Short mmCIF file of C-alpha atoms in Angstrom, two decimals:
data_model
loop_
_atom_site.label_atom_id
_atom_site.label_comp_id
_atom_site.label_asym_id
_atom_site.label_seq_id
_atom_site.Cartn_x
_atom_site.Cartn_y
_atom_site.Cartn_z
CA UNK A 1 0.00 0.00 0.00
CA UNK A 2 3.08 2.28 0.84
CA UNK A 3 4.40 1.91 -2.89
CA UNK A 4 0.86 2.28 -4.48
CA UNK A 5 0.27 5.66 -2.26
CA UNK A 6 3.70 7.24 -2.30
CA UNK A 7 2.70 8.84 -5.51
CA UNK A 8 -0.89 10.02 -4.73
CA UNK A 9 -1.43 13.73 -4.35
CA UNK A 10 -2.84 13.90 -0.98
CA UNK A 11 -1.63 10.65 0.02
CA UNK A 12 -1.66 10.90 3.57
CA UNK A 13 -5.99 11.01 3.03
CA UNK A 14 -6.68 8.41 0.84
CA UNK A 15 -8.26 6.35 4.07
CA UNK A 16 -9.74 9.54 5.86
CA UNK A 17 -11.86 9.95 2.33
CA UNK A 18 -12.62 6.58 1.82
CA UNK A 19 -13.77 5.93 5.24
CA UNK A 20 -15.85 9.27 5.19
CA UNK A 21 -18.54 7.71 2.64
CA UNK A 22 -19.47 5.27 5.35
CA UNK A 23 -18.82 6.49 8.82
CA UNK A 24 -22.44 7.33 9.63
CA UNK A 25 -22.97 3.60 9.09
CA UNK A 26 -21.04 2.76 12.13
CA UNK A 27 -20.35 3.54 15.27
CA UNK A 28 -16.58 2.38 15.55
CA UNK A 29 -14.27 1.41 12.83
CA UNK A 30 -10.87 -0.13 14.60
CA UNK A 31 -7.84 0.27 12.16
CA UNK A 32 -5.18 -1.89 13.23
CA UNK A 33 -1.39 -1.37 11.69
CA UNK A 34 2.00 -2.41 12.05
CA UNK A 35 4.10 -0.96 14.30
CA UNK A 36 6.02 1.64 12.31
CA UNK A 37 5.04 5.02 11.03
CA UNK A 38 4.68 4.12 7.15
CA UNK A 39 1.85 5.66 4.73
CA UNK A 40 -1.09 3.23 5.98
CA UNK A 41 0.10 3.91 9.61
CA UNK A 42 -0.31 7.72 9.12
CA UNK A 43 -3.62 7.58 6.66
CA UNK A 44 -4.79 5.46 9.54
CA UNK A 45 -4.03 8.75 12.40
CA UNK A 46 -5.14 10.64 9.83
CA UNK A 47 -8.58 9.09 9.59
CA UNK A 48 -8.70 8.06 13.32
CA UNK A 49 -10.85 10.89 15.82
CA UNK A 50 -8.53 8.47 18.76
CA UNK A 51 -5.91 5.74 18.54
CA UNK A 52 -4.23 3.11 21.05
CA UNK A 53 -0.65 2.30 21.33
CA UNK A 54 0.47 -1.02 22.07
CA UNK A 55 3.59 -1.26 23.68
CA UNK A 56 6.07 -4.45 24.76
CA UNK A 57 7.62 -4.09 28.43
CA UNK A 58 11.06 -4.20 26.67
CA UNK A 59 13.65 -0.84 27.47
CA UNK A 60 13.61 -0.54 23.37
CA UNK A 61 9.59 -0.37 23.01
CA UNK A 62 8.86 2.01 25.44
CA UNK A 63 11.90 4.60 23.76
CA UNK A 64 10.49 4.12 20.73
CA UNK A 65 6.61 4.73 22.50
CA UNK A 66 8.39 8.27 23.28
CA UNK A 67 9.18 9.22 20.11
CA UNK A 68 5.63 7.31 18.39
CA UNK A 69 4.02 9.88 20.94
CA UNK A 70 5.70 12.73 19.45
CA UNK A 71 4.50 11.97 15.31
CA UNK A 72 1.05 12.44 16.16
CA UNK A 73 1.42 15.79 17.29
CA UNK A 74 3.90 16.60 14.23
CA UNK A 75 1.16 14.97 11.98
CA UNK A 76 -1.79 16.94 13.95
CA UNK A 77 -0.11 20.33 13.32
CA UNK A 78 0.39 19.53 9.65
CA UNK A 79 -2.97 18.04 9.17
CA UNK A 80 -5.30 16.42 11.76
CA UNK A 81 -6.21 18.53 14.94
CA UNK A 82 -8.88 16.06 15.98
CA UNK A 83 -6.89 12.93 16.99
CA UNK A 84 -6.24 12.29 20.02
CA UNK A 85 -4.45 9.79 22.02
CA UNK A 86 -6.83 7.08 23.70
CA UNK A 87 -4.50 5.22 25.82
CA UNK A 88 -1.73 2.89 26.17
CA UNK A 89 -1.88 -0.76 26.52
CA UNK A 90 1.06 -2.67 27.63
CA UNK A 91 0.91 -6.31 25.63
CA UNK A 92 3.55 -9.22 26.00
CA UNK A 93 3.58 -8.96 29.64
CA UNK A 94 5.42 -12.14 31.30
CA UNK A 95 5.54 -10.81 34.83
CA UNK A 96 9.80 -10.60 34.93
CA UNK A 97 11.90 -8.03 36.44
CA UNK A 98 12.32 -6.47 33.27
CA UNK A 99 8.85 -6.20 32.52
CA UNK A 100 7.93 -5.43 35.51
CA UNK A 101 10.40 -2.66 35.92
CA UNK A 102 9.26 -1.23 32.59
CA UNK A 103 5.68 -1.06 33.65
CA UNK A 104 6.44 0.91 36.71
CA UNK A 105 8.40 3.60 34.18
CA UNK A 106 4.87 3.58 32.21
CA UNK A 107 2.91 4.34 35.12
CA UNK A 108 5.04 6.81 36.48
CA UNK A 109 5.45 8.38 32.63
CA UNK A 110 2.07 8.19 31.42
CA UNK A 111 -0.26 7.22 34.41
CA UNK A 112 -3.40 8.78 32.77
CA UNK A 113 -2.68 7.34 29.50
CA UNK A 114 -2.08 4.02 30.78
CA UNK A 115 -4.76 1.18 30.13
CA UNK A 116 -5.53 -0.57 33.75
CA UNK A 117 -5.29 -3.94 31.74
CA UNK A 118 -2.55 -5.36 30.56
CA UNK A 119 -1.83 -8.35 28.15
CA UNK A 120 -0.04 -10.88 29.44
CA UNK A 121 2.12 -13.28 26.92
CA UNK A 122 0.40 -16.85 26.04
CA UNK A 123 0.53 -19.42 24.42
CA UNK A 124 -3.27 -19.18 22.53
CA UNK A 125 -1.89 -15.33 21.48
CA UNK A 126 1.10 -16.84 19.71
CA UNK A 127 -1.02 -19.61 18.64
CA UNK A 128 -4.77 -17.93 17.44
CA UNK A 129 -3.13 -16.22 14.34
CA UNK A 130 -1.46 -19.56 12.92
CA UNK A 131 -5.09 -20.75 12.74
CA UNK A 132 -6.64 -17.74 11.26
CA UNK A 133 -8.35 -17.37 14.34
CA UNK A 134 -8.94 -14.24 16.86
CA UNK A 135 -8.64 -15.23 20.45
CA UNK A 136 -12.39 -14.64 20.85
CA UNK A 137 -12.09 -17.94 18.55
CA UNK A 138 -9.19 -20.17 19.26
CA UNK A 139 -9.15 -20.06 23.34
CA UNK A 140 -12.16 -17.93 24.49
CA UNK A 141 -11.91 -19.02 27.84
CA UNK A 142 -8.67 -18.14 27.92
CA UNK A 143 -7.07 -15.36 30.46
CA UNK A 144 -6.01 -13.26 27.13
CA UNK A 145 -9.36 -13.80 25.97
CA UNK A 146 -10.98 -12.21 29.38
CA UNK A 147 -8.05 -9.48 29.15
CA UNK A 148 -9.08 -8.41 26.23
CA UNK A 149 -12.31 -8.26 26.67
CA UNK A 150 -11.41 -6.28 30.05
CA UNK A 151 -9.49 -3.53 27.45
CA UNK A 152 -12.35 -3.63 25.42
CA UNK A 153 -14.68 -2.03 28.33
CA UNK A 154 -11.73 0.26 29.33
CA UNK A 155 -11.82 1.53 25.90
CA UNK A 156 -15.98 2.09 25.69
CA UNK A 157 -15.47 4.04 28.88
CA UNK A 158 -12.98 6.12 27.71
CA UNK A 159 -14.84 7.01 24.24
CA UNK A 160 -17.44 7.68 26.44
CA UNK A 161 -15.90 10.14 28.38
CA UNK A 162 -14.46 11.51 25.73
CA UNK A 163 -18.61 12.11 23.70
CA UNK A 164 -19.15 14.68 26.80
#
């Protein structure tokens, strides 16, 4: 999608204009990209009223999380004034010193911004994609399952809030 956009005169709005012919139809449309800020990643802030960043308790992720938290604004003065950060979610979460350590740095660094739940590494998450399957599918009894269906009610609330 990069290549096909990179020569599109206002590129950076192909989704925001596509998804504007059927946004009264629904009443949440969840854009999920990879982790870098390429074309589709900034079409989808530029489309996007809020967005979530997921972040790995690793020293690395939550550098990079500090300078992820810094495009939006760059993009938002250029182009999009209504997005707006949601929240943070910390994923991958194996309960070790490191992790552990790096979570405390997130709550002390972005407390407000911080989701309460937190995805913890398992087996079914590793496992649900190989079989074209969401968690909801593969292992919904599953503790990933129930935390992310625990984020899911964080994130109502906090689009609620955010309506008033």
């Amino acid at each position: 999608v990069d290549l096909a956009l990179c020569d599109v005169p206002g590129r950076e709005l192909t989704l925001r204009q596509l998804l504007h012919s059927v946004r009264d139809r629904y009443e949440h449309v969840v854009l999920d990209c990879p982790p870098c800020l390429s074309l589709v990643s900034v079409n989808a802030l530029m489309a996007a009223d809020t967005f979530i960043v997921p972040v790995v308790p690793q020293y690395l992720a939550i550098e990079g999380l500090v300078t992820l938290l810094a495009s939006p604004d760059q993009v938002r003065m250029g182009l999009s004034p209504r997005t707006t950060l949601l929240g943070i979610v910390l994923t991958m979460f194996d309960g070790g010193r490191v992790a552990s350590g790096a979570r405390e740095r997130l709550r002390t660094q972005y407390r407000e911004q911080l989701f309460h739940t937190q995805i913890t590494a398992s087996r079914a998450l590793e496992e649900a994609p190989a079989h074209h399957e969401t968690i909801f599918e593969f292992a919904p009894r599953s503790r990933a399952a129930d935390a992310y269906r625990r984020l899911t009610a964080e994130v109502v609330d906090r689009l609620r809030l955010l309506k008033r």
